[in-house]
Amino acid sequence: MPIPSAPAPGRTDPAVLRNFCIIAHIDHGKSTLADRMLQLTGVLDERSARAQYLDRMDIERERGITIKSQAVRMPWTVPAGNEQGAEPGTYVLNMIDTPGHVDFTYEVSRSLAACEAAVLLVDAAQGIEAQTLANLYLALGADLHVIPVLNKIDLPSANPEKYAEELAHVIGCDPADVLRVSAKTGEGVPAVLNEIVKQTPPPVGDADAPPRALIFDSVYDTYRGVVTYVRVMDGKLSHRDRIKMMSTGAVHEMLEVGVISPEPVKAGDLGVGEVGYLITGVKDVRQSRVGDTVTSQHHGATTPLGGYQHPNPMVFAGLYPIDGDDYPDLREALDKLQLNDAALTYEPETSGALGFGFRCGFLGLLHMDIVRERLERESDLDLISTAPNVVYEVVMEDGTVHTVTNPSEYPDGKIAEVREPVVRATILAPSDYIGTIMELCQTKRGSLLGMDYLSADRVEMRYTLPMGEIVFDFFDQLKSRTKGYASLDYELAGEQTADLVKVDILLQSEPVDAFSAIVHRDEAYSYGVMLAGKLKELIPRQQFEVPIQAAIGARVIARENIRALRKDVLAKCYGGDITRKRKLLEKQKEGKKRMKMVGRVEVPQEAFIAALSTGAAGEKSGRK
């Protein structure tokens, strides 16, 4: 098959444009399929090629997961007489590679708005998983045409016939319509590209109308400022045009406009249906909001595009700099990261133990883990994160309602009821593990909504579970109890009343707000015993005995004692040169620098980090 030349940037006839994205569960081969497409279309030569080329961030390559969607423009020449029956000719394909993890569903939903079709990828050895269904429903909800593809047919354990039937049953097509490919070897990929050309409807828009373009992503470049990624719906955007952001009314001059193929390529303008980038030289990250509509300053559009429903954070945690002087740097780093990750929310807060920091909202534990790691790497910060918790509503007996995102905000006084968020969870697993999954969900206060067999040996179970139970170790336990075969997807499903209490940890009778937690009354004792025991191991012995207590209100439910240390560092320094004493005192002083004072008890940073770690890293998942 002839390899076409790279597409010329600039306005392209919408009839030859095809905008599509690749959606799938984690580890089903999206990024590898994208690699093959880049190579087949000639935009990536053998010399530049590397595995998972579109995973640009170091953290993506290290963890083997896609975090950010990436848009790429590719040419594709459909030969005459092809088996798929696609119209011959040279086409321009705009592909968006999306993440697969449930925490980055918002990233997927934004990508769908820039497309007309979605390639639904399923592993031929594993079949349909929870996130496969979640992404399929997102695509159908966005009114996209779905192209089903089975990947990894080269694996010895692949069962394409069985899973083609399963996929056809879910989508409502014929099993023969399901394409079979191996992204690793490249087998069947040209047929997929031909089918994309054949099945994807060309973009529709009014070329003569005032320009309207939807911002679906943006990143911050140290040298060029904010780089905004857009999908043009109507009209055209040209180099040196003066553009207006419709939500803020801000006006800028376009210094550069172009397409990604797969590196940025300048263009004269972007026409209807095209996906590209704009650079205006703006340094203020708040002036380029995801979901905003870009139009021209003069004779611009009056009606903005629909935009996106902003995601509600599900998990909250505090982020504090270990060195208090880094607080302004942390604020600036969060500002820049929020541009790149619109699902992140934050507000300043203060802790008696940890000083000044920010209360941040995340979509899940992996999202929290990634944000913290990106802040530490990209802005060279050392951070402590508090234990994650969800948002509770506390109703007092006098009728007042308090929204609690942090245990320290939990009100005192007579409480009528506490409401917690619940999620509707979908678990897909082999039918052998039904009993194990039911037992786990019951221990997490879940209630079964229903159960369906996708095939003779695969079952879909739907549960209502408290969000607070999921954010700790539910995913880890589910994977370990089902030998890694189960997959989980969840969405927020309202609130329920629960018997929840606030457990405080007291050191020397002084509460440490960083260790407080809101837990179910039945779990309060075990939580108190666990954390008191952990702190006893982590906090060094003092010159006096230190009691560690876990308490609900005024009632102590668990206690550990740290025995007194009776020696001091100068005990053996009798007589001799003063430099020996100075050396020991200096060493002690250095150690104290890394300590936080809580009352009269010194708590080392390591104790905060270890005690507040929740095993969130357990949700790190494999390559997509």
mmCIF file of N, CA and C in Angstrom, residues 384-385 505 507 512 514-515 527 529-542 546 548 560-563 591 594-596 601-614:
data_model
loop_
_atom_site.group_PDB
_atom_site.id
_atom_site.type_symbol
_atom_site.label_atom_id
_atom_site.label_comp_id
_atom_site.label_asym_id
_atom_site.label_seq_id
_atom_site.Cartn_x
_atom_site.Cartn_y
_atom_site.Cartn_z
ATOM 1 N N ILE A 384 3.217 16.830 51.242
ATOM 2 C CA ILE A 384 2.532 15.839 52.090
ATOM 3 C C ILE A 384 1.064 15.891 51.688
ATOM 4 N N SER A 385 0.446 14.729 51.479
ATOM 5 C CA SER A 385 -1.001 14.727 51.218
ATOM 6 C C SER A 385 -1.701 14.047 52.381
ATOM 7 N N ILE A 505 -7.449 11.828 66.572
ATOM 8 C CA ILE A 505 -6.233 11.257 67.161
ATOM 9 C C ILE A 505 -5.599 12.325 68.042
ATOM 10 N N LEU A 507 -2.485 13.489 70.589
ATOM 11 C CA LEU A 507 -1.119 13.273 71.076
ATOM 12 C C LEU A 507 -0.933 14.174 72.285
ATOM 13 N N VAL A 512 -4.658 16.137 66.664
ATOM 14 C CA VAL A 512 -3.862 16.408 65.463
ATOM 15 C C VAL A 512 -4.824 16.349 64.275
ATOM 16 N N ALA A 514 -4.583 16.620 61.154
ATOM 17 C CA ALA A 514 -4.186 15.901 59.939
ATOM 18 C C ALA A 514 -4.548 14.418 60.008
ATOM 19 N N PHE A 515 -4.692 13.863 61.221
ATOM 20 C CA PHE A 515 -4.974 12.433 61.360
ATOM 21 C C PHE A 515 -6.462 12.134 61.583
ATOM 22 N N TYR A 527 -10.273 1.407 63.128
ATOM 23 C CA TYR A 527 -9.485 2.493 62.563
ATOM 24 C C TYR A 527 -8.608 3.131 63.650
ATOM 25 N N VAL A 529 -7.545 1.819 66.531
ATOM 26 C CA VAL A 529 -6.482 0.892 66.950
ATOM 27 C C VAL A 529 -5.360 0.862 65.904
ATOM 28 N N MET A 530 -5.749 0.807 64.617
ATOM 29 C CA MET A 530 -4.764 0.716 63.531
ATOM 30 C C MET A 530 -3.866 1.960 63.501
ATOM 31 N N LEU A 531 -4.492 3.166 63.557
ATOM 32 C CA LEU A 531 -3.689 4.384 63.427
ATOM 33 C C LEU A 531 -2.855 4.635 64.682
ATOM 34 N N ALA A 532 -3.401 4.330 65.859
ATOM 35 C CA ALA A 532 -2.623 4.511 67.092
ATOM 36 C C ALA A 532 -1.400 3.598 67.078
ATOM 37 N N GLY A 533 -1.585 2.348 66.632
ATOM 38 C CA GLY A 533 -0.461 1.415 66.542
ATOM 39 C C GLY A 533 0.578 1.874 65.536
ATOM 40 N N LYS A 534 0.105 2.419 64.414
ATOM 41 C CA LYS A 534 1.005 2.898 63.357
ATOM 42 C C LYS A 534 1.847 4.065 63.872
ATOM 43 N N LEU A 535 1.189 5.011 64.565
ATOM 44 C CA LEU A 535 1.900 6.180 65.071
ATOM 45 C C LEU A 535 2.891 5.812 66.171
ATOM 46 N N LYS A 536 2.569 4.788 66.940
ATOM 47 C CA LYS A 536 3.504 4.353 67.983
ATOM 48 C C LYS A 536 4.822 3.896 67.362
ATOM 49 N N GLU A 537 4.733 3.234 66.192
ATOM 50 C CA GLU A 537 5.941 2.773 65.500
ATOM 51 C C GLU A 537 6.695 3.941 64.857
ATOM 52 N N LEU A 538 5.962 4.980 64.412
ATOM 53 C CA LEU A 538 6.569 6.036 63.591
ATOM 54 C C LEU A 538 7.116 7.216 64.386
ATOM 55 N N ILE A 539 6.464 7.538 65.524
ATOM 56 C CA ILE A 539 6.901 8.718 66.291
ATOM 57 C C ILE A 539 8.050 8.321 67.222
ATOM 58 N N PRO A 540 9.176 9.026 67.144
ATOM 59 C CA PRO A 540 10.315 8.668 68.013
ATOM 60 C C PRO A 540 10.006 8.936 69.481
ATOM 61 N N ARG A 541 10.698 8.224 70.355
ATOM 62 C CA ARG A 541 10.482 8.426 71.788
ATOM 63 C C ARG A 541 10.940 9.812 72.198
ATOM 64 N N GLN A 542 10.181 10.434 73.116
ATOM 65 C CA GLN A 542 10.484 11.781 73.595
ATOM 66 C C GLN A 542 11.144 11.691 74.968
ATOM 67 N N VAL A 546 4.468 9.678 76.041
ATOM 68 C CA VAL A 546 3.476 10.297 75.160
ATOM 69 C C VAL A 546 2.303 9.334 74.957
ATOM 70 N N ILE A 548 -0.946 8.167 72.953
ATOM 71 C CA ILE A 548 -1.628 8.347 71.661
ATOM 72 C C ILE A 548 -3.035 7.808 71.845
ATOM 73 N N GLU A 560 -2.443 3.985 72.843
ATOM 74 C CA GLU A 560 -1.098 3.406 72.852
ATOM 75 C C GLU A 560 -0.198 4.394 73.588
ATOM 76 N N ASN A 561 0.879 3.885 74.227
ATOM 77 C CA ASN A 561 1.832 4.760 74.924
ATOM 78 C C ASN A 561 3.210 4.660 74.290
ATOM 79 N N ILE A 562 3.849 5.818 74.099
ATOM 80 C CA ILE A 562 5.256 5.824 73.676
ATOM 81 C C ILE A 562 6.089 6.064 74.933
ATOM 82 N N ARG A 563 6.945 5.107 75.261
ATOM 83 C CA ARG A 563 7.722 5.204 76.504
ATOM 84 C C ARG A 563 8.709 6.360 76.438
ATOM 85 N N GLY A 591 18.093 17.309 62.348
ATOM 86 C CA GLY A 591 16.968 16.378 62.461
ATOM 87 C C GLY A 591 15.673 17.105 62.803
ATOM 88 N N ARG A 594 13.314 18.777 60.096
ATOM 89 C CA ARG A 594 12.328 17.973 59.378
ATOM 90 C C ARG A 594 11.218 17.487 60.298
ATOM 91 N N MET A 595 11.003 18.205 61.376
ATOM 92 C CA MET A 595 9.957 17.821 62.323
ATOM 93 C C MET A 595 8.873 18.895 62.412
ATOM 94 N N LYS A 596 7.661 18.461 62.670
ATOM 95 C CA LYS A 596 6.566 19.405 62.924
ATOM 96 C C LYS A 596 6.257 19.308 64.420
ATOM 97 N N VAL A 601 4.854 17.473 71.384
ATOM 98 C CA VAL A 601 5.339 16.208 70.807
ATOM 99 C C VAL A 601 5.884 16.466 69.411
ATOM 100 N N GLU A 602 7.106 16.016 69.159
ATOM 101 C CA GLU A 602 7.701 16.190 67.843
ATOM 102 C C GLU A 602 7.291 15.038 66.942
ATOM 103 N N VAL A 603 6.655 15.368 65.800
ATOM 104 C CA VAL A 603 6.226 14.343 64.840
ATOM 105 C C VAL A 603 7.064 14.498 63.579
ATOM 106 N N PRO A 604 7.882 13.518 63.227
ATOM 107 C CA PRO A 604 8.706 13.649 62.023
ATOM 108 C C PRO A 604 7.856 13.611 60.747
ATOM 109 N N GLN A 605 8.376 14.238 59.677
ATOM 110 C CA GLN A 605 7.654 14.241 58.397
ATOM 111 C C GLN A 605 7.330 12.827 57.943
ATOM 112 N N GLU A 606 8.273 11.920 58.153
ATOM 113 C CA GLU A 606 8.066 10.535 57.706
ATOM 114 C C GLU A 606 6.818 9.928 58.350
ATOM 115 N N ALA A 607 6.535 10.344 59.606
ATOM 116 C CA ALA A 607 5.361 9.807 60.297
ATOM 117 C C ALA A 607 4.084 10.285 59.619
ATOM 118 N N PHE A 608 4.056 11.585 59.244
ATOM 119 C CA PHE A 608 2.881 12.105 58.538
ATOM 120 C C PHE A 608 2.698 11.367 57.214
ATOM 121 N N ILE A 609 3.781 11.247 56.459
ATOM 122 C CA ILE A 609 3.690 10.636 55.125
ATOM 123 C C ILE A 609 3.245 9.180 55.219
ATOM 124 N N ALA A 610 3.858 8.428 56.162
ATOM 125 C CA ALA A 610 3.534 7.007 56.283
ATOM 126 C C ALA A 610 2.139 6.790 56.857
ATOM 127 N N ALA A 611 1.775 7.594 57.864
ATOM 128 C CA ALA A 611 0.462 7.406 58.498
ATOM 129 C C ALA A 611 -0.673 7.818 57.575
ATOM 130 N N LEU A 612 -0.404 8.795 56.698
ATOM 131 C CA LEU A 612 -1.458 9.291 55.817
ATOM 132 C C LEU A 612 -1.518 8.539 54.505
ATOM 133 N N SER A 613 -0.539 7.662 54.247
ATOM 134 C CA SER A 613 -0.582 6.911 52.983
ATOM 135 C C SER A 613 -1.704 5.893 53.073
ATOM 136 N N THR A 614 -2.446 5.729 51.971
ATOM 137 C CA THR A 614 -3.637 4.878 52.008
ATOM 138 C C THR A 614 -3.526 3.692 51.086
#
